[in-house]
PDB file of C-alpha atoms in Angstrom:
ATOM      1  CA  MET A   1      14.908 -34.665  98.768  1.00  0.00           C
ATOM      2  CA  PRO A   2      17.461 -31.972  97.697  1.00  0.00           C
ATOM      3  CA  LYS A   3      20.743 -31.789  99.569  1.00  0.00           C
ATOM      4  CA  ALA A   4      21.358 -28.696 101.730  1.00  0.00           C
ATOM      5  CA  ALA A   5      24.144 -27.505  99.387  1.00  0.00           C
ATOM      6  CA  ASP A   6      21.745 -27.585  96.436  1.00  0.00           C
ATOM      7  CA  ARG A   7      19.218 -25.263  98.046  1.00  0.00           C
ATOM      8  CA  SER A   8      19.611 -21.492  97.702  1.00  0.00           C
ATOM      9  CA  HIS A   9      20.879 -19.804 100.857  1.00  0.00           C
ATOM     10  CA  LEU A  10      19.559 -16.386  99.811  1.00  0.00           C
ATOM     11  CA  PRO A  11      16.119 -16.575 101.493  1.00  0.00           C
ATOM     12  CA  GLY A  12      17.938 -17.101 104.797  1.00  0.00           C
ATOM     13  CA  LEU A  13      19.753 -13.776 104.334  1.00  0.00           C
ATOM     14  CA  GLU A  14      16.530 -11.816 104.042  1.00  0.00           C
ATOM     15  CA  ARG A  15      15.586  -9.744 107.076  1.00  0.00           C
ATOM     16  CA  PRO A  16      12.571  -7.502 107.673  1.00  0.00           C
ATOM     17  CA  LEU A  17      13.054  -4.033 106.171  1.00  0.00           C
ATOM     18  CA  ALA A  18      12.594  -2.493 109.623  1.00  0.00           C
ATOM     19  CA  SER A  19      15.742  -4.277 110.732  1.00  0.00           C
ATOM     20  CA  TYR A  20      17.772  -2.677 107.916  1.00  0.00           C
ATOM     21  CA  ARG A  21      16.212   0.695 108.661  1.00  0.00           C
ATOM     22  CA  ARG A  22      17.258   0.453 112.309  1.00  0.00           C
ATOM     23  CA  GLU A  23      20.829  -0.212 111.202  1.00  0.00           C
ATOM     24  CA  TRP A  24      20.782   2.678 108.710  1.00  0.00           C
ATOM     25  CA  LEU A  25      19.380   4.986 111.370  1.00  0.00           C
ATOM     26  CA  PHE A  26      22.109   3.890 113.775  1.00  0.00           C
ATOM     27  CA  GLN A  27      24.749   4.666 111.130  1.00  0.00           C
ATOM     28  CA  ARG A  28      23.354   8.101 110.441  1.00  0.00           C
ATOM     29  CA  LEU A  29      23.138   8.954 114.105  1.00  0.00           C
ATOM     30  CA  GLY A  30      26.766   7.842 114.313  1.00  0.00           C
ATOM     31  CA  TRP A  31      27.704  10.250 111.517  1.00  0.00           C
ATOM     32  CA  VAL A  32      26.019  13.097 113.403  1.00  0.00           C
ATOM     33  CA  ALA A  33      27.835  12.066 116.601  1.00  0.00           C
ATOM     34  CA  LEU A  34      31.154  12.031 114.728  1.00  0.00           C
ATOM     35  CA  GLY A  35      30.390  15.488 113.338  1.00  0.00           C
ATOM     36  CA  LEU A  36      29.523  16.860 116.777  1.00  0.00           C
ATOM     37  CA  PHE A  37      32.665  15.314 118.243  1.00  0.00           C
ATOM     38  CA  LEU A  38      34.785  17.017 115.575  1.00  0.00           C
ATOM     39  CA  LEU A  39      32.931  20.288 116.067  1.00  0.00           C
ATOM     40  CA  ALA A  40      33.714  20.109 119.785  1.00  0.00           C
ATOM     41  CA  ALA A  41      37.366  19.443 118.935  1.00  0.00           C
ATOM     42  CA  ALA A  42      37.460  22.315 116.430  1.00  0.00           C
ATOM     43  CA  LEU A  43      35.930  24.715 118.938  1.00  0.00           C
ATOM     44  CA  GLY A  44      38.497  23.789 121.550  1.00  0.00           C
ATOM     45  CA  LEU A  45      36.387  21.740 123.948  1.00  0.00           C
ATOM     46  CA  LEU A  46      38.644  18.695 123.647  1.00  0.00           C
ATOM     47  CA  GLY A  47      41.964  20.467 124.047  1.00  0.00           C
ATOM     48  CA  PRO A  48      43.695  23.837 123.765  1.00  0.00           C
ATOM     49  CA  GLY A  49      42.294  26.522 121.450  1.00  0.00           C
ATOM     50  CA  GLY A  50      39.137  28.529 120.773  1.00  0.00           C
ATOM     51  CA  LEU A  51      36.580  28.202 123.544  1.00  0.00           C
ATOM     52  CA  SER A  52      39.177  26.583 125.763  1.00  0.00           C
ATOM     53  CA  ARG A  53      41.101  29.839 126.264  1.00  0.00           C
ATOM     54  CA  ALA A  54      40.425  31.568 129.574  1.00  0.00           C
ATOM     55  CA  ARG A  55      41.890  34.128 131.921  1.00  0.00           C
ATOM     56  CA  SER A  56      42.104  34.275 135.656  1.00  0.00           C
ATOM     57  CA  GLY A  57      43.484  36.539 138.354  1.00  0.00           C
ATOM     58  CA  PRO A  58      43.687  40.233 139.119  1.00  0.00           C
ATOM     59  CA  PRO A  59      45.334  42.696 136.691  1.00  0.00           C
ATOM     60  CA  ALA A  60      48.537  42.405 138.681  1.00  0.00           C
ATOM     61  CA  LEU A  61      48.734  38.671 137.955  1.00  0.00           C
ATOM     62  CA  LEU A  62      46.681  37.841 134.905  1.00  0.00           C
ATOM     63  CA  VAL A  63      46.999  34.221 133.803  1.00  0.00           C
ATOM     64  CA  SER A  64      45.947  33.019 130.322  1.00  0.00           C
ATOM     65  CA  TYR A  65      45.372  29.290 130.239  1.00  0.00           C
ATOM     66  CA  ASP A  66      43.319  26.571 128.571  1.00  0.00           C
ATOM     67  CA  ARG A  67      40.324  25.101 130.356  1.00  0.00           C
ATOM     68  CA  PHE A  68      40.859  21.838 128.516  1.00  0.00           C
ATOM     69  CA  GLY A  69      44.147  20.062 128.075  1.00  0.00           C
ATOM     70  CA  ARG A  70      45.305  16.625 127.044  1.00  0.00           C
ATOM     71  CA  ARG A  71      47.331  14.071 128.892  1.00  0.00           C
ATOM     72  CA  GLU A  72      50.920  13.767 127.630  1.00  0.00           C
ATOM     73  CA  ALA A  73      50.547  16.870 125.443  1.00  0.00           C
ATOM     74  CA  ASP A  74      51.889  20.391 125.837  1.00  0.00           C
ATOM     75  CA  LEU A  75      49.662  22.725 127.826  1.00  0.00           C
ATOM     76  CA  PRO A  76      50.742  26.366 127.417  1.00  0.00           C
ATOM     77  CA  PHE A  77      50.265  29.194 129.941  1.00  0.00           C
ATOM     78  CA  THR A  78      51.024  32.889 129.907  1.00  0.00           C
ATOM     79  CA  VAL A  79      51.058  35.181 132.898  1.00  0.00           C
ATOM     80  CA  ARG A  80      51.301  38.963 132.820  1.00  0.00           C
ATOM     81  CA  CYS A  81      52.578  40.393 136.076  1.00  0.00           C
ATOM     82  CA  ARG A  82      52.499  44.029 137.054  1.00  0.00           C
ATOM     83  CA  PRO A  83      54.952  44.179 139.917  1.00  0.00           C
ATOM     84  CA  PRO A  84      55.361  47.280 142.080  1.00  0.00           C
ATOM     85  CA  ALA A  85      57.713  49.867 140.598  1.00  0.00           C
ATOM     86  CA  GLY A  86      61.387  49.436 141.357  1.00  0.00           C
ATOM     87  CA  GLY A  87      63.148  46.234 142.148  1.00  0.00           C
ATOM     88  CA  HIS A  88      65.229  44.069 139.873  1.00  0.00           C
ATOM     89  CA  THR A  89      63.522  40.740 140.404  1.00  0.00           C
ATOM     90  CA  LEU A  90      60.087  39.212 140.101  1.00  0.00           C
ATOM     91  CA  ARG A  91      59.055  36.200 142.177  1.00  0.00           C
ATOM     92  CA  LEU A  92      56.417  33.882 140.768  1.00  0.00           C
ATOM     93  CA  ALA A  93      55.281  31.105 143.083  1.00  0.00           C
ATOM     94  CA  PHE A  94      53.659  27.925 141.775  1.00  0.00           C
ATOM     95  CA  ALA A  95      51.687  26.023 144.392  1.00  0.00           C
ATOM     96  CA  ALA A  96      52.248  22.282 144.531  1.00  0.00           C
ATOM     97  CA  ASP A  97      48.952  21.513 142.752  1.00  0.00           C
ATOM     98  CA  CYS A  98      50.216  23.355 139.637  1.00  0.00           C
ATOM     99  CA  LEU A  99      53.178  21.077 139.204  1.00  0.00           C
ATOM    100  CA  GLN A 100      51.764  17.887 140.628  1.00  0.00           C
ATOM    101  CA  ASP A 101      51.714  14.988 138.131  1.00  0.00           C
ATOM    102  CA  ALA A 102      52.960  17.276 135.384  1.00  0.00           C
ATOM    103  CA  GLU A 103      56.292  17.862 133.722  1.00  0.00           C
ATOM    104  CA  MET A 104      57.492  21.450 133.270  1.00  0.00           C
ATOM    105  CA  ARG A 105      58.504  21.408 129.582  1.00  0.00           C
ATOM    106  CA  TRP A 106      59.873  24.918 129.309  1.00  0.00           C
ATOM    107  CA  ILE A 107      59.605  28.339 130.872  1.00  0.00           C
ATOM    108  CA  ARG A 108      60.321  31.731 129.273  1.00  0.00           C
ATOM    109  CA  GLN A 109      61.802  34.060 130.173  1.00  0.00           C
ATOM    110  CA  GLU A 110      64.587  32.048 131.685  1.00  0.00           C
ATOM    111  CA  PRO A 111      64.346  32.270 135.511  1.00  0.00           C
ATOM    112  CA  ASP A 112      67.431  33.299 137.451  1.00  0.00           C
ATOM    113  CA  SER A 113      66.726  30.712 140.081  1.00  0.00           C
ATOM    114  CA  ALA A 114      64.106  28.307 141.340  1.00  0.00           C
ATOM    115  CA  VAL A 115      63.487  27.815 145.032  1.00  0.00           C
ATOM    116  CA  ALA A 116      61.579  24.850 146.381  1.00  0.00           C
ATOM    117  CA  GLY A 117      58.773  26.115 148.563  1.00  0.00           C
ATOM    118  CA  GLY A 118      56.814  24.392 151.261  1.00  0.00           C
ATOM    119  CA  GLN A 119      54.516  21.452 150.415  1.00  0.00           C
ATOM    120  CA  GLY A 120      56.005  20.857 146.994  1.00  0.00           C
ATOM    121  CA  GLY A 121      55.592  24.322 145.500  1.00  0.00           C
ATOM    122  CA  VAL A 122      58.293  26.126 143.537  1.00  0.00           C
ATOM    123  CA  THR A 123      59.112  29.826 143.394  1.00  0.00           C
ATOM    124  CA  TYR A 124      60.826  31.075 140.267  1.00  0.00           C
ATOM    125  CA  VAL A 125      62.830  34.282 140.461  1.00  0.00           C
ATOM    126  CA  PHE A 126      63.155  36.330 137.269  1.00  0.00           C
ATOM    127  CA  ARG A 127      65.396  39.286 136.540  1.00  0.00           C
ATOM    128  CA  ARG A 128      63.404  42.311 135.390  1.00  0.00           C
ATOM    129  CA  ASP A 129      63.885  45.829 134.167  1.00  0.00           C
ATOM    130  CA  PRO A 130      62.952  48.153 137.095  1.00  0.00           C
ATOM    131  CA  GLY A 131      61.272  50.552 134.641  1.00  0.00           C
ATOM    132  CA  ALA A 132      59.066  47.908 132.973  1.00  0.00           C
ATOM    133  CA  ALA A 133      55.406  48.091 134.003  1.00  0.00           C
ATOM    134  CA  GLU A 134      54.676  44.525 132.975  1.00  0.00           C
ATOM    135  CA  VAL A 135      56.551  41.259 132.912  1.00  0.00           C
ATOM    136  CA  GLU A 136      55.357  38.339 130.817  1.00  0.00           C
ATOM    137  CA  VAL A 137      56.222  34.764 131.622  1.00  0.00           C
ATOM    138  CA  GLU A 138      55.246  31.773 129.496  1.00  0.00           C
ATOM    139  CA  TRP A 139      55.550  28.116 130.323  1.00  0.00           C
ATOM    140  CA  SER A 140      54.312  24.773 129.156  1.00  0.00           C
ATOM    141  CA  LEU A 141      53.356  21.758 131.207  1.00  0.00           C
ATOM    142  CA  LYS A 142      52.849  18.183 130.144  1.00  0.00           C
ATOM    143  CA  PRO A 143      50.146  16.670 132.372  1.00  0.00           C
ATOM    144  CA  GLU A 144      50.766  13.044 133.216  1.00  0.00           C
ATOM    145  CA  PHE A 145      47.233  12.223 134.301  1.00  0.00           C
ATOM    146  CA  ALA A 146      43.680  12.759 133.090  1.00  0.00           C
ATOM    147  CA  GLY A 147      40.993  14.489 135.119  1.00  0.00           C
ATOM    148  CA  SER A 148      40.485  17.748 136.928  1.00  0.00           C
ATOM    149  CA  ARG A 149      43.449  19.775 138.121  1.00  0.00           C
ATOM    150  CA  SER A 150      43.701  23.087 139.906  1.00  0.00           C
ATOM    151  CA  CYS A 151      46.492  25.611 140.073  1.00  0.00           C
ATOM    152  CA  ARG A 152      47.375  28.528 142.351  1.00  0.00           C
ATOM    153  CA  LEU A 153      49.940  31.164 141.451  1.00  0.00           C
ATOM    154  CA  ALA A 154      51.198  34.043 143.536  1.00  0.00           C
ATOM    155  CA  SER A 155      53.438  36.970 142.765  1.00  0.00           C
ATOM    156  CA  GLU A 156      54.248  40.042 144.802  1.00  0.00           C
ATOM    157  CA  GLY A 157      51.088  39.798 146.920  1.00  0.00           C
ATOM    158  CA  ALA A 158      48.686  38.985 144.053  1.00  0.00           C
ATOM    159  CA  GLN A 159      47.116  35.556 143.635  1.00  0.00           C
ATOM    160  CA  ALA A 160      45.442  33.706 140.779  1.00  0.00           C
ATOM    161  CA  ARG A 161      43.605  30.415 140.911  1.00  0.00           C
ATOM    162  CA  PHE A 162      42.045  28.344 138.152  1.00  0.00           C
ATOM    163  CA  ARG A 163      40.880  24.851 137.289  1.00  0.00           C
ATOM    164  CA  GLN A 164      41.464  22.751 134.171  1.00  0.00           C
ATOM    165  CA  TRP A 165      40.166  19.521 132.756  1.00  0.00           C
ATOM    166  CA  ILE A 166      42.693  17.135 131.256  1.00  0.00           C
ATOM    167  CA  TRP A 167      41.378  14.679 128.670  1.00  0.00           C
ATOM    168  CA  PRO A 168      42.931  11.226 128.582  1.00  0.00           C
TER     169      PRO A 168
ATOM    170  CA  MET B   1      41.431  22.675 115.226  1.00  0.00           C
ATOM    171  CA  GLU B   2      45.003  22.393 114.000  1.00  0.00           C
ATOM    172  CA  GLN B   3      44.799  18.637 114.388  1.00  0.00           C
ATOM    173  CA  ILE B   4      41.673  18.444 112.251  1.00  0.00           C
ATOM    174  CA  LEU B   5      43.183  20.626 109.521  1.00  0.00           C
ATOM    175  CA  ARG B   6      46.347  18.556 109.565  1.00  0.00           C
ATOM    176  CA  THR B   7      44.326  15.353 109.175  1.00  0.00           C
ATOM    177  CA  ILE B   8      42.270  16.849 106.324  1.00  0.00           C
ATOM    178  CA  GLY B   9      45.515  17.851 104.602  1.00  0.00           C
ATOM    179  CA  ILE B  10      46.936  14.343 104.876  1.00  0.00           C
ATOM    180  CA  TYR B  11      43.653  12.767 103.701  1.00  0.00           C
ATOM    181  CA  ALA B  12      43.609  15.042 100.652  1.00  0.00           C
ATOM    182  CA  PHE B  13      47.261  14.388  99.878  1.00  0.00           C
ATOM    183  CA  LEU B  14      46.896  10.613 100.216  1.00  0.00           C
ATOM    184  CA  MET B  15      43.814  10.661  98.018  1.00  0.00           C
ATOM    185  CA  LEU B  16      45.651  12.645  95.353  1.00  0.00           C
ATOM    186  CA  ALA B  17      48.781  10.495  95.602  1.00  0.00           C
ATOM    187  CA  PHE B  18      46.902   7.208  95.236  1.00  0.00           C
ATOM    188  CA  ARG B  19      44.819   8.648  92.402  1.00  0.00           C
ATOM    189  CA  ILE B  20      47.996   9.568  90.558  1.00  0.00           C
ATOM    190  CA  CYS B  21      49.423   6.100  91.114  1.00  0.00           C
ATOM    191  CA  GLY B  22      46.537   4.534  89.223  1.00  0.00           C
ATOM    192  CA  LYS B  23      44.405   1.474  89.761  1.00  0.00           C
ATOM    193  CA  ARG B  24      46.014  -1.169  91.901  1.00  0.00           C
ATOM    194  CA  THR B  25      44.404  -3.876  93.966  1.00  0.00           C
ATOM    195  CA  LEU B  26      45.611  -5.175  97.286  1.00  0.00           C
ATOM    196  CA  LYS B  27      45.580  -8.713  95.914  1.00  0.00           C
ATOM    197  CA  ASP B  28      48.235  -7.683  93.417  1.00  0.00           C
ATOM    198  CA  ILE B  29      50.425  -6.056  96.028  1.00  0.00           C
ATOM    199  CA  THR B  30      54.110  -6.967  95.920  1.00  0.00           C
ATOM    200  CA  VAL B  31      56.404  -7.293  98.921  1.00  0.00           C
ATOM    201  CA  PHE B  32      57.921  -3.947  98.038  1.00  0.00           C
ATOM    202  CA  ASP B  33      54.466  -2.307  97.802  1.00  0.00           C
ATOM    203  CA  PHE B  34      53.706  -3.716 101.231  1.00  0.00           C
ATOM    204  CA  VAL B  35      56.918  -2.341 102.749  1.00  0.00           C
ATOM    205  CA  LEU B  36      56.235   0.983 101.055  1.00  0.00           C
ATOM    206  CA  LEU B  37      52.794   1.112 102.663  1.00  0.00           C
ATOM    207  CA  LEU B  38      54.309   0.395 106.073  1.00  0.00           C
ATOM    208  CA  VAL B  39      56.886   3.156 105.676  1.00  0.00           C
ATOM    209  CA  LEU B  40      54.203   5.501 104.400  1.00  0.00           C
ATOM    210  CA  SER B  41      51.913   4.814 107.353  1.00  0.00           C
ATOM    211  CA  GLU B  42      54.793   5.389 109.771  1.00  0.00           C
ATOM    212  CA  SER B  43      55.616   8.796 108.285  1.00  0.00           C
ATOM    213  CA  VAL B  44      51.943   9.769 108.213  1.00  0.00           C
ATOM    214  CA  GLN B  45      51.554   8.720 111.837  1.00  0.00           C
ATOM    215  CA  GLN B  46      54.359  11.044 112.912  1.00  0.00           C
ATOM    216  CA  ALA B  47      52.923  13.947 110.958  1.00  0.00           C
ATOM    217  CA  LEU B  48      49.471  13.328 112.411  1.00  0.00           C
ATOM    218  CA  THR B  49      50.245  12.943 116.082  1.00  0.00           C
ATOM    219  CA  SER B  50      53.106  15.436 116.273  1.00  0.00           C
ATOM    220  CA  ASP B  51      53.898  15.769 120.001  1.00  0.00           C
ATOM    221  CA  ASP B  52      50.405  14.947 121.190  1.00  0.00           C
ATOM    222  CA  PHE B  53      50.176  11.301 122.225  1.00  0.00           C
ATOM    223  CA  SER B  54      46.897  11.611 124.116  1.00  0.00           C
ATOM    224  CA  LEU B  55      44.015   9.220 123.601  1.00  0.00           C
ATOM    225  CA  ILE B  56      41.671  12.076 122.743  1.00  0.00           C
ATOM    226  CA  ASN B  57      44.017  13.159 119.951  1.00  0.00           C
ATOM    227  CA  ALA B  58      43.889   9.668 118.454  1.00  0.00           C
ATOM    228  CA  TRP B  59      40.090   9.796 118.656  1.00  0.00           C
ATOM    229  CA  VAL B  60      40.028  13.185 116.903  1.00  0.00           C
ATOM    230  CA  ILE B  61      42.268  11.889 114.105  1.00  0.00           C
ATOM    231  CA  ILE B  62      40.230   8.705 113.635  1.00  0.00           C
ATOM    232  CA  ALA B  63      36.946  10.626 113.751  1.00  0.00           C
ATOM    233  CA  THR B  64      38.251  13.123 111.174  1.00  0.00           C
ATOM    234  CA  PHE B  65      39.288  10.365 108.748  1.00  0.00           C
ATOM    235  CA  LEU B  66      36.012   8.469 109.122  1.00  0.00           C
ATOM    236  CA  PHE B  67      33.890  11.606 108.904  1.00  0.00           C
ATOM    237  CA  LEU B  68      35.768  12.750 105.777  1.00  0.00           C
ATOM    238  CA  ASP B  69      35.287   9.338 104.241  1.00  0.00           C
ATOM    239  CA  VAL B  70      31.540   9.329 104.929  1.00  0.00           C
ATOM    240  CA  MET B  71      31.152  12.907 103.670  1.00  0.00           C
ATOM    241  CA  MET B  72      33.205  12.096 100.582  1.00  0.00           C
ATOM    242  CA  SER B  73      31.043   9.064  99.794  1.00  0.00           C
ATOM    243  CA  LEU B  74      27.897  11.198 100.143  1.00  0.00           C
ATOM    244  CA  ALA B  75      29.399  13.936  97.958  1.00  0.00           C
ATOM    245  CA  LYS B  76      30.470  11.407  95.304  1.00  0.00           C
ATOM    246  CA  ARG B  77      26.958  10.015  95.222  1.00  0.00           C
ATOM    247  CA  LYS B  78      25.474  13.480  94.779  1.00  0.00           C
ATOM    248  CA  PHE B  79      28.030  14.827  92.294  1.00  0.00           C
ATOM    249  CA  ARG B  80      29.006  12.314  89.624  1.00  0.00           C
ATOM    250  CA  PHE B  81      31.965  14.390  88.447  1.00  0.00           C
ATOM    251  CA  LEU B  82      33.461  14.115  91.928  1.00  0.00           C
ATOM    252  CA  ASP B  83      33.063  10.364  91.792  1.00  0.00           C
ATOM    253  CA  ARG B  84      34.875  10.233  88.444  1.00  0.00           C
ATOM    254  CA  LEU B  85      37.540  12.623  89.687  1.00  0.00           C
ATOM    255  CA  MET B  86      38.269  10.642  92.850  1.00  0.00           C
ATOM    256  CA  ASP B  87      37.857   7.059  91.741  1.00  0.00           C
ATOM    257  CA  GLY B  88      38.249   7.248  87.975  1.00  0.00           C
ATOM    258  CA  GLU B  89      36.109   5.218  85.585  1.00  0.00           C
ATOM    259  CA  PRO B  90      36.103   1.595  84.425  1.00  0.00           C
ATOM    260  CA  VAL B  91      38.148   1.107  81.268  1.00  0.00           C
ATOM    261  CA  ILE B  92      37.347  -1.473  78.567  1.00  0.00           C
ATOM    262  CA  ILE B  93      40.626  -3.181  77.708  1.00  0.00           C
ATOM    263  CA  VAL B  94      39.407  -6.054  75.517  1.00  0.00           C
ATOM    264  CA  ARG B  95      36.480  -5.761  73.097  1.00  0.00           C
ATOM    265  CA  ALA B  96      35.157  -8.738  71.128  1.00  0.00           C
ATOM    266  CA  GLY B  97      38.352 -10.667  71.768  1.00  0.00           C
ATOM    267  CA  ILE B  98      40.583  -7.826  70.566  1.00  0.00           C
ATOM    268  CA  PRO B  99      42.954  -6.286  73.117  1.00  0.00           C
ATOM    269  CA  LEU B 100      42.938  -2.492  73.132  1.00  0.00           C
ATOM    270  CA  GLU B 101      46.690  -2.081  73.344  1.00  0.00           C
ATOM    271  CA  GLU B 102      46.947   1.632  74.007  1.00  0.00           C
ATOM    272  CA  ARG B 103      44.530   1.479  76.930  1.00  0.00           C
ATOM    273  CA  MET B 104      46.294  -1.524  78.369  1.00  0.00           C
ATOM    274  CA  ALA B 105      49.660   0.159  78.057  1.00  0.00           C
ATOM    275  CA  LYS B 106      48.464   3.374  79.673  1.00  0.00           C
ATOM    276  CA  GLU B 107      46.855   1.443  82.536  1.00  0.00           C
ATOM    277  CA  ARG B 108      49.959  -0.763  82.860  1.00  0.00           C
ATOM    278  CA  ILE B 109      47.986  -3.967  82.341  1.00  0.00           C
ATOM    279  CA  ASP B 110      49.610  -6.816  80.436  1.00  0.00           C
ATOM    280  CA  MET B 111      47.996  -9.683  78.575  1.00  0.00           C
ATOM    281  CA  ASP B 112      48.916 -12.191  81.273  1.00  0.00           C
ATOM    282  CA  GLU B 113      46.696 -10.381  83.750  1.00  0.00           C
ATOM    283  CA  VAL B 114      43.770 -10.385  81.312  1.00  0.00           C
ATOM    284  CA  LEU B 115      44.228 -14.082  80.608  1.00  0.00           C
ATOM    285  CA  GLU B 116      44.467 -14.806  84.329  1.00  0.00           C
ATOM    286  CA  ALA B 117      41.137 -13.054  84.871  1.00  0.00           C
ATOM    287  CA  ALA B 118      39.721 -15.023  81.917  1.00  0.00           C
ATOM    288  CA  ARG B 119      40.897 -18.330  83.413  1.00  0.00           C
ATOM    289  CA  GLN B 120      39.256 -17.434  86.708  1.00  0.00           C
ATOM    290  CA  ASN B 121      36.018 -17.129  84.729  1.00  0.00           C
ATOM    291  CA  GLY B 122      36.526 -20.516  83.085  1.00  0.00           C
ATOM    292  CA  LEU B 123      37.646 -19.078  79.735  1.00  0.00           C
ATOM    293  CA  GLU B 124      40.743 -20.227  77.928  1.00  0.00           C
ATOM    294  CA  SER B 125      41.279 -17.786  75.063  1.00  0.00           C
ATOM    295  CA  LEU B 126      40.767 -14.171  74.103  1.00  0.00           C
ATOM    296  CA  ASP B 127      38.181 -15.199  71.505  1.00  0.00           C
ATOM    297  CA  GLN B 128      35.856 -16.209  74.309  1.00  0.00           C
ATOM    298  CA  ILE B 129      35.921 -12.709  75.825  1.00  0.00           C
ATOM    299  CA  LYS B 130      33.256 -10.205  74.835  1.00  0.00           C
ATOM    300  CA  TYR B 131      34.562  -7.502  77.135  1.00  0.00           C
ATOM    301  CA  ALA B 132      37.369  -7.275  79.664  1.00  0.00           C
ATOM    302  CA  VAL B 133      36.943  -4.264  81.907  1.00  0.00           C
ATOM    303  CA  LEU B 134      39.521  -2.766  84.235  1.00  0.00           C
ATOM    304  CA  GLU B 135      37.355  -1.782  87.197  1.00  0.00           C
ATOM    305  CA  ARG B 136      37.896   1.243  89.397  1.00  0.00           C
ATOM    306  CA  ASN B 137      39.325  -0.891  92.189  1.00  0.00           C
ATOM    307  CA  GLY B 138      41.919  -2.337  89.798  1.00  0.00           C
ATOM    308  CA  SER B 139      40.312  -5.742  89.297  1.00  0.00           C
ATOM    309  CA  ILE B 140      39.518  -7.072  85.819  1.00  0.00           C
ATOM    310  CA  SER B 141      35.945  -8.141  85.034  1.00  0.00           C
ATOM    311  CA  ILE B 142      35.346 -10.532  82.175  1.00  0.00           C
ATOM    312  CA  ILE B 143      32.147 -10.691  80.147  1.00  0.00           C
ATOM    313  CA  PRO B 144      32.185 -13.948  78.154  1.00  0.00           C
ATOM    314  CA  ALA B 145      31.186 -13.929  74.499  1.00  0.00           C
ATOM    315  CA  GLY B 146      27.800 -15.530  73.850  1.00  0.00           C
ATOM    316  CA  ASP B 147      27.473 -18.721  71.766  1.00  0.00           C
TER     317      ASP B 147
END
């Protein structure tokens, strides 16, 4: 009677070919999934860029934003305001939902002042050239949560509203 | 998109850098090599993540590396020249018990390493070696001489 150590262990390793094929198929499906995931990222479905770019609001308050953002990463915005002629200031009001659970990283141009509004909103006041037809303001937020977020902006009687999805 | 391009750039650079450094195996790694790898990974990590510390960014980076690796393995299988270019070729360093000095010098292999590989194969002298081959992964294979 041969001892267990003397017998070959190789026959025990053999599995039906179908079992290997299932594993190979699983791997190849995984490669395709990886490729699709990267394609989605490249197109801008998993963060800023490409298909993620969107606009919202009337011509007097046109906001460019990304539909998809990432938690703890910069999320840029641009707004083009067309205020009524005359006047030396522009008021841009952020509703509370815009700034909730997010850190304002920077804002350009530099606002003259910021006034806390009701229910957690903030109104930024910018100096402007009375002759300029358009004023552009850029800012970047760093969302501190993942999930859906909405934002409402108002300036000189015009309003814009949009929604974003923040990936974890 | 920028993240993917950045990852591809780092993959390509690392591949080139390690190719230039020649064949080394992890089993032969020194303490300094190990520290160097740690420092290297730290600097690569900063370049990869930049200011984006989100989970999805980490997934994109990992997926890019793995996808590149799978695609590269498929490409190397299809195009032999790519395989040779990326991984090099095995080099015979001892033939019929005679060390091929120039090859050993260029590959930075000394006789002690060949003899160590011989001992691991139960051989005690160069005469007993038919071929010693420096493999692409940096290990040394020994083919014993027949009786």
